[in-house]
GROMACS .gro file of N, CA and C in nm:
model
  444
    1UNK      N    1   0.082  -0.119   0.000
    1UNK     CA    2   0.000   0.000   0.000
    1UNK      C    3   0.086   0.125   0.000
    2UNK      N    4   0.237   0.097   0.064
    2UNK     CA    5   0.287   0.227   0.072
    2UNK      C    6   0.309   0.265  -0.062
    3UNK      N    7   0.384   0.197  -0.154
    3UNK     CA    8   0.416   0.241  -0.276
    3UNK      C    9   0.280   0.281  -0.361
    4UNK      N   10   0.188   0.331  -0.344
    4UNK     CA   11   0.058   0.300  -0.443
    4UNK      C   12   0.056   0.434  -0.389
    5UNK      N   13   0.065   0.458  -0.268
    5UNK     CA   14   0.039   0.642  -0.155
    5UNK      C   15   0.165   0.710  -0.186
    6UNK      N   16   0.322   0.673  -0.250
    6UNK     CA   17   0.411   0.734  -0.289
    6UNK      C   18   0.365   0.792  -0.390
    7UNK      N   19   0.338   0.705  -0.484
    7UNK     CA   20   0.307   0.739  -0.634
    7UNK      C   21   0.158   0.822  -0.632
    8UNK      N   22   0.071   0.807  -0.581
    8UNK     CA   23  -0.039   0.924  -0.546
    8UNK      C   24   0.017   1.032  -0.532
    9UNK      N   25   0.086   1.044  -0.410
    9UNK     CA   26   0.180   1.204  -0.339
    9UNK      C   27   0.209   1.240  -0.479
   10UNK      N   28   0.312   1.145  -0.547
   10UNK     CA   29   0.398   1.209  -0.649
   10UNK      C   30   0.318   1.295  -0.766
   11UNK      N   31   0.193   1.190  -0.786
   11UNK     CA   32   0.100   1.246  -0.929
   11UNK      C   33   0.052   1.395  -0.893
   12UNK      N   34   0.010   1.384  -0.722
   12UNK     CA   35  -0.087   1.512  -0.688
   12UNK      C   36  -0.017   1.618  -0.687
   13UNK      N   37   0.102   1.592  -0.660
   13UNK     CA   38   0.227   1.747  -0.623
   13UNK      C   39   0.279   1.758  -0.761
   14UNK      N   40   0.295   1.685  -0.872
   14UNK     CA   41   0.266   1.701  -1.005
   14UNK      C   42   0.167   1.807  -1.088
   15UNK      N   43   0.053   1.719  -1.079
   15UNK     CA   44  -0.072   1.825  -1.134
   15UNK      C   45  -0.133   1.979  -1.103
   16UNK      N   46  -0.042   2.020  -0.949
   16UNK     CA   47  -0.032   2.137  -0.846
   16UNK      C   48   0.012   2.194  -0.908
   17UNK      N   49   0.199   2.133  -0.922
   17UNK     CA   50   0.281   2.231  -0.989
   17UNK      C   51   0.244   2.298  -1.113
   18UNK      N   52   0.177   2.199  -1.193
   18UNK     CA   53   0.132   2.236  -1.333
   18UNK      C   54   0.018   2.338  -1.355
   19UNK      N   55  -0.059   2.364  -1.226
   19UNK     CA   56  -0.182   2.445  -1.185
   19UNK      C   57  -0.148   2.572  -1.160
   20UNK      N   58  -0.026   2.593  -1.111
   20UNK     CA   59   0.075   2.723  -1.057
   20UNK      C   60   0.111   2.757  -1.118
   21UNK      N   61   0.224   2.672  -1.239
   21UNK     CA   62   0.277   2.700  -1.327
   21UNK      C   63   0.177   2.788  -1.475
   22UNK      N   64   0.097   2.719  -1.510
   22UNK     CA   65  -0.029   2.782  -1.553
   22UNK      C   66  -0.058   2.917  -1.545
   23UNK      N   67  -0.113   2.911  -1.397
   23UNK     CA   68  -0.214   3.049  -1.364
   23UNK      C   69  -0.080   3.170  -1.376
   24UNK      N   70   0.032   3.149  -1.317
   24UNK     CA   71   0.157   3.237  -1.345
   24UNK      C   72   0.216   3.270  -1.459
   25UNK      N   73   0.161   3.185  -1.567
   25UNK     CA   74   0.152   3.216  -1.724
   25UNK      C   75   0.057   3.278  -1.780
   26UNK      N   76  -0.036   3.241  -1.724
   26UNK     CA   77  -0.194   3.309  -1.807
   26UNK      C   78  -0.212   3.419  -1.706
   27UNK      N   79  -0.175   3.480  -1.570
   27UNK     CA   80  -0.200   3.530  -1.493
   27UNK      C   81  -0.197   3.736  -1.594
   28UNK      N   82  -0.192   3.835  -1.546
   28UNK     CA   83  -0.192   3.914  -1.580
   28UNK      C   84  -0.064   4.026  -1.589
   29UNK      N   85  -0.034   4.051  -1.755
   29UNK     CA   86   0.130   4.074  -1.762
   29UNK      C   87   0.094   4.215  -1.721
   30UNK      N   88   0.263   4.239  -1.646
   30UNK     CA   89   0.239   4.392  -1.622
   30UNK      C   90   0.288   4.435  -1.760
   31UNK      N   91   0.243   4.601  -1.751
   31UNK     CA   92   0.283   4.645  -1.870
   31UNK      C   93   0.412   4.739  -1.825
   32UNK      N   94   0.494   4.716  -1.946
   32UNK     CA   95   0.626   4.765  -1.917
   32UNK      C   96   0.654   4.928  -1.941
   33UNK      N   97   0.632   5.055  -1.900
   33UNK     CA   98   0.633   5.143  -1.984
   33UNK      C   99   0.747   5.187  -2.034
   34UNK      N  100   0.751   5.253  -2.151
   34UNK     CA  101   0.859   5.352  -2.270
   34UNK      C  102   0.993   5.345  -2.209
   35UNK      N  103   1.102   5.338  -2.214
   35UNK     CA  104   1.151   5.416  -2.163
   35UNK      C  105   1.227   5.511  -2.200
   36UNK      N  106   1.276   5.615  -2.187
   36UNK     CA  107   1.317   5.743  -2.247
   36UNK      C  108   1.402   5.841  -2.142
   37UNK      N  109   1.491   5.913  -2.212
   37UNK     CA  110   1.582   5.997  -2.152
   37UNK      C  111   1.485   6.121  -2.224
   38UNK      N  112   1.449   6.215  -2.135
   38UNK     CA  113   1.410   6.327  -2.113
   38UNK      C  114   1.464   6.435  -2.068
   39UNK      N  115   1.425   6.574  -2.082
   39UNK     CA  116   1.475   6.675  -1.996
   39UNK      C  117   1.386   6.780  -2.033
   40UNK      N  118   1.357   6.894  -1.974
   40UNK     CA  119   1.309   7.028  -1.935
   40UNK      C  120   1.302   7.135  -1.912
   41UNK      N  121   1.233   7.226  -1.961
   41UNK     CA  122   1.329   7.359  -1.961
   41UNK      C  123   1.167   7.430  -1.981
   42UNK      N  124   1.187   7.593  -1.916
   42UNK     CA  125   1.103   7.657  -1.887
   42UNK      C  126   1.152   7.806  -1.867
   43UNK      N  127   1.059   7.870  -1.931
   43UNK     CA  128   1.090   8.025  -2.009
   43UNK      C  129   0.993   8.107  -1.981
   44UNK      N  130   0.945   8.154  -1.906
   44UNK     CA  131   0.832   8.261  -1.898
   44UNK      C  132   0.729   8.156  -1.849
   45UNK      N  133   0.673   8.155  -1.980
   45UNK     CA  134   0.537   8.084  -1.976
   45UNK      C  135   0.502   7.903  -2.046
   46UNK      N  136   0.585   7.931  -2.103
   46UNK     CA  137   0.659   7.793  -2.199
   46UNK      C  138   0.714   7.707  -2.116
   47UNK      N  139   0.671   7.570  -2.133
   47UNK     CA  140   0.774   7.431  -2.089
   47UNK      C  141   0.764   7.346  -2.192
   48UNK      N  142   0.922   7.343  -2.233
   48UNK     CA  143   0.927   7.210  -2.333
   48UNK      C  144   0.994   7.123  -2.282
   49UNK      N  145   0.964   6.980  -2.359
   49UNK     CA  146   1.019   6.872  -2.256
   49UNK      C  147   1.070   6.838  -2.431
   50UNK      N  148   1.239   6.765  -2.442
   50UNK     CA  149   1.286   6.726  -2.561
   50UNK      C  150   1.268   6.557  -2.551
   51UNK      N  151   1.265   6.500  -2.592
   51UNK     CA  152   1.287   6.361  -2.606
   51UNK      C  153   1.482   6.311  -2.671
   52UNK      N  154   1.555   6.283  -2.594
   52UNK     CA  155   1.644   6.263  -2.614
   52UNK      C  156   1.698   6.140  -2.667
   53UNK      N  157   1.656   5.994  -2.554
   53UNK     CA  158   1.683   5.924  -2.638
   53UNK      C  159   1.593   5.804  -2.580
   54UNK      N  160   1.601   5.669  -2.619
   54UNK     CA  161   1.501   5.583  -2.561
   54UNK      C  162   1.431   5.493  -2.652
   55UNK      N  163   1.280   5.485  -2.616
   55UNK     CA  164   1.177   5.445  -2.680
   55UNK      C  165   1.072   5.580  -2.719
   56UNK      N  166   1.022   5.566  -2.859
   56UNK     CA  167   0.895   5.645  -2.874
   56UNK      C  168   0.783   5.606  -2.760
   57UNK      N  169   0.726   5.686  -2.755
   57UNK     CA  170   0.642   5.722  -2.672
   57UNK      C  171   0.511   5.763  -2.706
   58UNK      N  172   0.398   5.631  -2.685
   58UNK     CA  173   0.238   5.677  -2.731
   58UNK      C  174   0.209   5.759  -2.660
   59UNK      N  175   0.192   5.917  -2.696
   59UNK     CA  176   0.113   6.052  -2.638
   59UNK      C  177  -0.034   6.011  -2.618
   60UNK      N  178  -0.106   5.900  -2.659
   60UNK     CA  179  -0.234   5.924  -2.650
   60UNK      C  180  -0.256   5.816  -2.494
   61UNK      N  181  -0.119   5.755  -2.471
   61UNK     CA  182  -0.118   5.677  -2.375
   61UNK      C  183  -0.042   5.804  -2.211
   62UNK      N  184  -0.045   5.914  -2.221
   62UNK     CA  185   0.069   5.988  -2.170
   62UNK      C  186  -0.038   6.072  -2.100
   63UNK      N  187   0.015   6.070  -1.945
   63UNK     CA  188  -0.036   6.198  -1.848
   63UNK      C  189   0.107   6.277  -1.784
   64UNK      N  190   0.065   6.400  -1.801
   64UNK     CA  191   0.159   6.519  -1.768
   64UNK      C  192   0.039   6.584  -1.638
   65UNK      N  193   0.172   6.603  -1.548
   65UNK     CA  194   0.082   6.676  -1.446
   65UNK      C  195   0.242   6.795  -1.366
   66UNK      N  196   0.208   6.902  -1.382
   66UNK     CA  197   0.286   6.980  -1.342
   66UNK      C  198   0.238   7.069  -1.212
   67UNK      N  199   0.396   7.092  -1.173
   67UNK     CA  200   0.392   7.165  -1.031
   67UNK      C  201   0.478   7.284  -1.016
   68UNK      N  202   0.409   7.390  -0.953
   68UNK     CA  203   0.503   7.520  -0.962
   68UNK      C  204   0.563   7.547  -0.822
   69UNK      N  205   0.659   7.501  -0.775
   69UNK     CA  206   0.685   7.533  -0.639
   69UNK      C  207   0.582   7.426  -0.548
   70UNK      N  208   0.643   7.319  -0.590
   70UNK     CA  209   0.561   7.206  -0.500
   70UNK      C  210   0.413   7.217  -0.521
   71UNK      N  211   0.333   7.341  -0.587
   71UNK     CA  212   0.188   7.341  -0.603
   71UNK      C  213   0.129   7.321  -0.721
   72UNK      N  214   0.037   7.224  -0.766
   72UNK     CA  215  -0.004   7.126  -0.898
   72UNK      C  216  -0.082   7.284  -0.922
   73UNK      N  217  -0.046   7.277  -1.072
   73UNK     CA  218  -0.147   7.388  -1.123
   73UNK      C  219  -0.272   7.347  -1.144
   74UNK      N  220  -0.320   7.411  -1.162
   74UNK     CA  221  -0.527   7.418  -1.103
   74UNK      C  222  -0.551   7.355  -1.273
   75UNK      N  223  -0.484   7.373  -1.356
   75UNK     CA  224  -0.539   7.306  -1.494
   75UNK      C  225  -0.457   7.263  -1.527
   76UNK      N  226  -0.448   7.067  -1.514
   76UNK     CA  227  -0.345   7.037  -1.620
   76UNK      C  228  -0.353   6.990  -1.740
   77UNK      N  229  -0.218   7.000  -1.806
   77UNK     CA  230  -0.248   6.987  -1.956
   77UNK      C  231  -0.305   6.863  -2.032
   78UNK      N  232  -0.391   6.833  -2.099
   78UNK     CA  233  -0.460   6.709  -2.109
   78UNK      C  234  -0.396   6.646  -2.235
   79UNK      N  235  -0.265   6.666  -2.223
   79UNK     CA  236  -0.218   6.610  -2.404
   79UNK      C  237  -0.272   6.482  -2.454
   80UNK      N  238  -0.284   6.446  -2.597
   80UNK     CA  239  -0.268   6.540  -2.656
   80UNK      C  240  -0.391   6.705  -2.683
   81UNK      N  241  -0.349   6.809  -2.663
   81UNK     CA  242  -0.484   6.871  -2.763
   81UNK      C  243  -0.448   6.991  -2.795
   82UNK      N  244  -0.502   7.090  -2.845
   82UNK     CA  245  -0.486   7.183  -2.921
   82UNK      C  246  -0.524   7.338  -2.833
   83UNK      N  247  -0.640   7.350  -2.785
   83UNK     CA  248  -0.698   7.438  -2.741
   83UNK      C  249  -0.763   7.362  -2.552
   84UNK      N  250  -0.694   7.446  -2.456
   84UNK     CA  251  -0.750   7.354  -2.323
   84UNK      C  252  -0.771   7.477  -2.213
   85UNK      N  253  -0.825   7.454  -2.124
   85UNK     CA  254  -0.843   7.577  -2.049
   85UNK      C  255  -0.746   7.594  -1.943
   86UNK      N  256  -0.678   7.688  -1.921
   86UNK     CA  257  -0.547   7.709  -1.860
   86UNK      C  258  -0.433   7.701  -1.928
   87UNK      N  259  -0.403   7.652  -2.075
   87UNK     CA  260  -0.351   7.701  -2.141
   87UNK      C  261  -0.330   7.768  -2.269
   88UNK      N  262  -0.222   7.881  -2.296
   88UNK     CA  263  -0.267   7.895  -2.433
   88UNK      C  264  -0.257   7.820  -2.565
   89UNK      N  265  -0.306   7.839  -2.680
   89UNK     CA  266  -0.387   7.700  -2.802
   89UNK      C  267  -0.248   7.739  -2.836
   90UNK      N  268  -0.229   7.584  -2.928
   90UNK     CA  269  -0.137   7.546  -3.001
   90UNK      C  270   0.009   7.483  -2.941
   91UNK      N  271  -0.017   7.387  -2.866
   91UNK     CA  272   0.115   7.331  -2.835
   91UNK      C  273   0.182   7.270  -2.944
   92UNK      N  274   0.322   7.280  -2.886
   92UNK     CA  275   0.400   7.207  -3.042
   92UNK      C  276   0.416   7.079  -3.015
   93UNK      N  277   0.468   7.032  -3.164
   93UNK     CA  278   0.542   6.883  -3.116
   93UNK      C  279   0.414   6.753  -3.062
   94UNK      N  280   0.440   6.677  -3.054
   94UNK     CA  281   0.390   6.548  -2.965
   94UNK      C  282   0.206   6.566  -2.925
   95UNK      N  283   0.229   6.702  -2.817
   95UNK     CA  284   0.187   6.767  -2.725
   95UNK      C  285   0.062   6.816  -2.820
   96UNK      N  286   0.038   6.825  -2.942
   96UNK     CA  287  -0.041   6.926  -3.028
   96UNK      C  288  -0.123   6.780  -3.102
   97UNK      N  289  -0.291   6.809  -3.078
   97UNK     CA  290  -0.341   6.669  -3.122
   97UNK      C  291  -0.348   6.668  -3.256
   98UNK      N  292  -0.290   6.758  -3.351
   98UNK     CA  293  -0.271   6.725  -3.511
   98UNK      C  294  -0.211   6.656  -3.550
   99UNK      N  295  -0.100   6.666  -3.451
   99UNK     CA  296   0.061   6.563  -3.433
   99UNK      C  297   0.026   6.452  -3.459
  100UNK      N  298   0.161   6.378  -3.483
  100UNK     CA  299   0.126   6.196  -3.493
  100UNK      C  300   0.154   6.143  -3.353
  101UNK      N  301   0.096   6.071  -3.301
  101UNK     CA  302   0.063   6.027  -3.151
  101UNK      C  303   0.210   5.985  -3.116
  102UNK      N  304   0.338   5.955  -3.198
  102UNK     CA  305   0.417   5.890  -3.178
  102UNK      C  306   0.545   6.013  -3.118
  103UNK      N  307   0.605   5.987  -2.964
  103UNK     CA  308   0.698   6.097  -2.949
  103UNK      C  309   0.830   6.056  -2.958
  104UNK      N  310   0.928   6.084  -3.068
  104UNK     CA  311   1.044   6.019  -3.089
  104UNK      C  312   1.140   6.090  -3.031
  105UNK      N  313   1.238   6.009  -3.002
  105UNK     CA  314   1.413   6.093  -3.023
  105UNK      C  315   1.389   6.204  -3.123
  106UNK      N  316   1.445   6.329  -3.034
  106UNK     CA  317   1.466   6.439  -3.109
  106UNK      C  318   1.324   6.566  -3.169
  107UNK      N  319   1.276   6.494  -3.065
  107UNK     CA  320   1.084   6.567  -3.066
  107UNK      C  321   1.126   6.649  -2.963
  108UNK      N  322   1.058   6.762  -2.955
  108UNK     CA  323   1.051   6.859  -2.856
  108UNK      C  324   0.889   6.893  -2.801
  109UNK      N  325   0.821   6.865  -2.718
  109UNK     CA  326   0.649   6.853  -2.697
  109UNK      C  327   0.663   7.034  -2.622
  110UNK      N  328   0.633   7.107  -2.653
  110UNK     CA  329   0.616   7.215  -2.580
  110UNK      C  330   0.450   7.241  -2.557
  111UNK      N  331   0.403   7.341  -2.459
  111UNK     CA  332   0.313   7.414  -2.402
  111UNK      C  333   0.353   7.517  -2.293
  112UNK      N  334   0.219   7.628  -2.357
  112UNK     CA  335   0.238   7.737  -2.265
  112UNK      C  336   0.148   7.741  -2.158
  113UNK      N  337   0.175   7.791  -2.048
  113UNK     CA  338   0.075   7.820  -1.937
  113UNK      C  339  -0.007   7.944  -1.979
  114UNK      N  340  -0.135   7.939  -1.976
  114UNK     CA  341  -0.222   8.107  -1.953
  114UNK      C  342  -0.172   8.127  -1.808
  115UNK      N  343  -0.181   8.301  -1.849
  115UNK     CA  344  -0.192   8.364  -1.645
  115UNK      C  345  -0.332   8.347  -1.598
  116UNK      N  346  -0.442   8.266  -1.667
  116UNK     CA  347  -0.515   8.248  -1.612
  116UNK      C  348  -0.552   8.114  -1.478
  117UNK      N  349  -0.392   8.033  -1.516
  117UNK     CA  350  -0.391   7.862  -1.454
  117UNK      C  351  -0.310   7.963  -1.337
  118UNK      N  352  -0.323   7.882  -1.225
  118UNK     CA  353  -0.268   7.898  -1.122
  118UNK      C  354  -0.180   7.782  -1.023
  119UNK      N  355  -0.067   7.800  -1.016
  119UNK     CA  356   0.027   7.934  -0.995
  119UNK      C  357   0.138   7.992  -1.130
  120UNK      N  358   0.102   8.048  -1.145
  120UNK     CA  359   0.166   8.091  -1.291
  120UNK      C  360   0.279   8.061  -1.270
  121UNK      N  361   0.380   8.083  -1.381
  121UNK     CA  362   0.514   8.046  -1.441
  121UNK      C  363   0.577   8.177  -1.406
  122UNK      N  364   0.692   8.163  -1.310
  122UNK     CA  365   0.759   8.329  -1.331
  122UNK      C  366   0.878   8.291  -1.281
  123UNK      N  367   0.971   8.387  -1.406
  123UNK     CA  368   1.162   8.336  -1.315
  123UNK      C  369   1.169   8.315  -1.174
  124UNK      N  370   1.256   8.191  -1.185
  124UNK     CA  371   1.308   8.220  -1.020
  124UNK      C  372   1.225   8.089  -1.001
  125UNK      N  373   1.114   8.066  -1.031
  125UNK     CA  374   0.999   7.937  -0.986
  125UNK      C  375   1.024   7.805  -0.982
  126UNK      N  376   1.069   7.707  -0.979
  126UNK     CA  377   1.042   7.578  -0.971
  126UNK      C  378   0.974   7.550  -1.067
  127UNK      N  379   0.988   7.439  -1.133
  127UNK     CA  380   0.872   7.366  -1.221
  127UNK      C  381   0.913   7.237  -1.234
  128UNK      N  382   0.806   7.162  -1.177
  128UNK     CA  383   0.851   6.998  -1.166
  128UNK      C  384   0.740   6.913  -1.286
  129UNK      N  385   0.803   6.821  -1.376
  129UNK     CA  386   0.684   6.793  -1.461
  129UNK      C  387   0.681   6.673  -1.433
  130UNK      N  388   0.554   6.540  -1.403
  130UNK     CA  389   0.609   6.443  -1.351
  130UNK      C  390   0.491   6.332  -1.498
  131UNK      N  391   0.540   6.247  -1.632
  131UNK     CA  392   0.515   6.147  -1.719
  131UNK      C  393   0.494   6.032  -1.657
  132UNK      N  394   0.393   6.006  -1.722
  132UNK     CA  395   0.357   5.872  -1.662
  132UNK      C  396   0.254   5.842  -1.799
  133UNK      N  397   0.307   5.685  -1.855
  133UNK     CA  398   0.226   5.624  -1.980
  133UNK      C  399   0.121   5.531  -1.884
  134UNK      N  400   0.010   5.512  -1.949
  134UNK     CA  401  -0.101   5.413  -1.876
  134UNK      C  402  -0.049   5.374  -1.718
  135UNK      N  403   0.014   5.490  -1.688
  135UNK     CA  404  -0.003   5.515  -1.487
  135UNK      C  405   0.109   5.436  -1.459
  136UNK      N  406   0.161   5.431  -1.562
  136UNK     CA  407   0.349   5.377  -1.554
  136UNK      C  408   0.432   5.511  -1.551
  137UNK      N  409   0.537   5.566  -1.446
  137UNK     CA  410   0.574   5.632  -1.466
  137UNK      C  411   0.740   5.659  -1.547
  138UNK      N  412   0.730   5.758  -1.635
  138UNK     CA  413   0.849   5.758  -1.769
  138UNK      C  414   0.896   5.863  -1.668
  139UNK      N  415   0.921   5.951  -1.650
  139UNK     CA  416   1.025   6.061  -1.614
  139UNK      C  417   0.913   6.184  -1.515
  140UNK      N  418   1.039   6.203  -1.433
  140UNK     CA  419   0.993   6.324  -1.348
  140UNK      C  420   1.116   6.424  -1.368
  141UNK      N  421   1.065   6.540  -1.383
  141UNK     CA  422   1.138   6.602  -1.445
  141UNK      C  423   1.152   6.779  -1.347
  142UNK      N  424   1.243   6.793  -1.299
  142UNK     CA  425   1.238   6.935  -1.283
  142UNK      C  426   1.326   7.062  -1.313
  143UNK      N  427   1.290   7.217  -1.286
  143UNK     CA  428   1.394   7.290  -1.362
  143UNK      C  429   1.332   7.424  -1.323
  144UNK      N  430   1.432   7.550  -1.316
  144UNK     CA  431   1.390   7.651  -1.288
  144UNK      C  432   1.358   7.722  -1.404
  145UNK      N  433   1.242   7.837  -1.374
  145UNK     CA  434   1.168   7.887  -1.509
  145UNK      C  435   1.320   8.007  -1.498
  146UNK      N  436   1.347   8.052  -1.661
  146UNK     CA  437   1.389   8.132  -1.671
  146UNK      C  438   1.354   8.244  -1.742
  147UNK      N  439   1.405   8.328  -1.732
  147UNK     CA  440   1.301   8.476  -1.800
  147UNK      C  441   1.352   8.474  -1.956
  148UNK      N  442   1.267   8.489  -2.107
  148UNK     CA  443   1.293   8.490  -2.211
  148UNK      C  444   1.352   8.601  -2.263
   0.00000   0.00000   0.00000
């Protein structure tokens, strides 16, 4: 009888492993996001972010949320789009929804702040921009505004 209860043990801790092995295959892949060398720069009212080097980057997959002195401005930019409230129309690059969704090496995504978003852009300020693709985060980015 013992050998008949070996070979049981053996089959059952068998068909387990294969049950684990499984669900840890079919289970749910994380998603890997972009990755990319970035940087930042800020002029008055203007922040452009360049794309340096990396992976392209789906903009339609992309949240930008900026901070002026540690404080999130009251409107952030909803890229991609054209015309948004709190800033002024026509961002370039990436950033502009005419654009092709794709942000490569050697793209520059700019937007301006209105003085209507708060806390405005003014030399001397802080400006921290912090990317994140489908809530994966690509780059946090910061830099002092300088006067144009």
């Amino acid at each position: 009888m013992a050998p008949v209860a070996g070979v049981l043990l053996i089959a059952i801790t068998v068909v387990l492993a294969g049950g684990v092995a499984t669900a840890a295959l079919d289970g749910p892949s994380a998603t890997v996001p972009p990755s990319a060398v970035l940087s930042l720069s800020a002029t008055d009212d203007r922040i452009a972010i360049d794309h340096r080097g990396g992976d392209p980057i789906d903009v339609a997959d992309v949240t930008v949320r900026v901070r002026v002195d540690g404080e999130p401005l009251d409107e952030q930019p909803p890229v991609p789009f054209f015309s948004a409230a709190g800033f002024r129309p026509g961002p370039t690059g990436p950033f502009n929804a005419a654009s092709d969704d794709a942000w490569r090496v050697g793209d520059t995504a700019t937007f301006r702040v209105a003085g209507t978003n708060d806390p405005t852009l003014e030399p001397g300020r802080t400006v921290a921009v912090e990317i994140t693709a489908d809530g994966q985060p690509i780059a946090s980015l910061e830099t002092v505004v300088e006067a144009g």
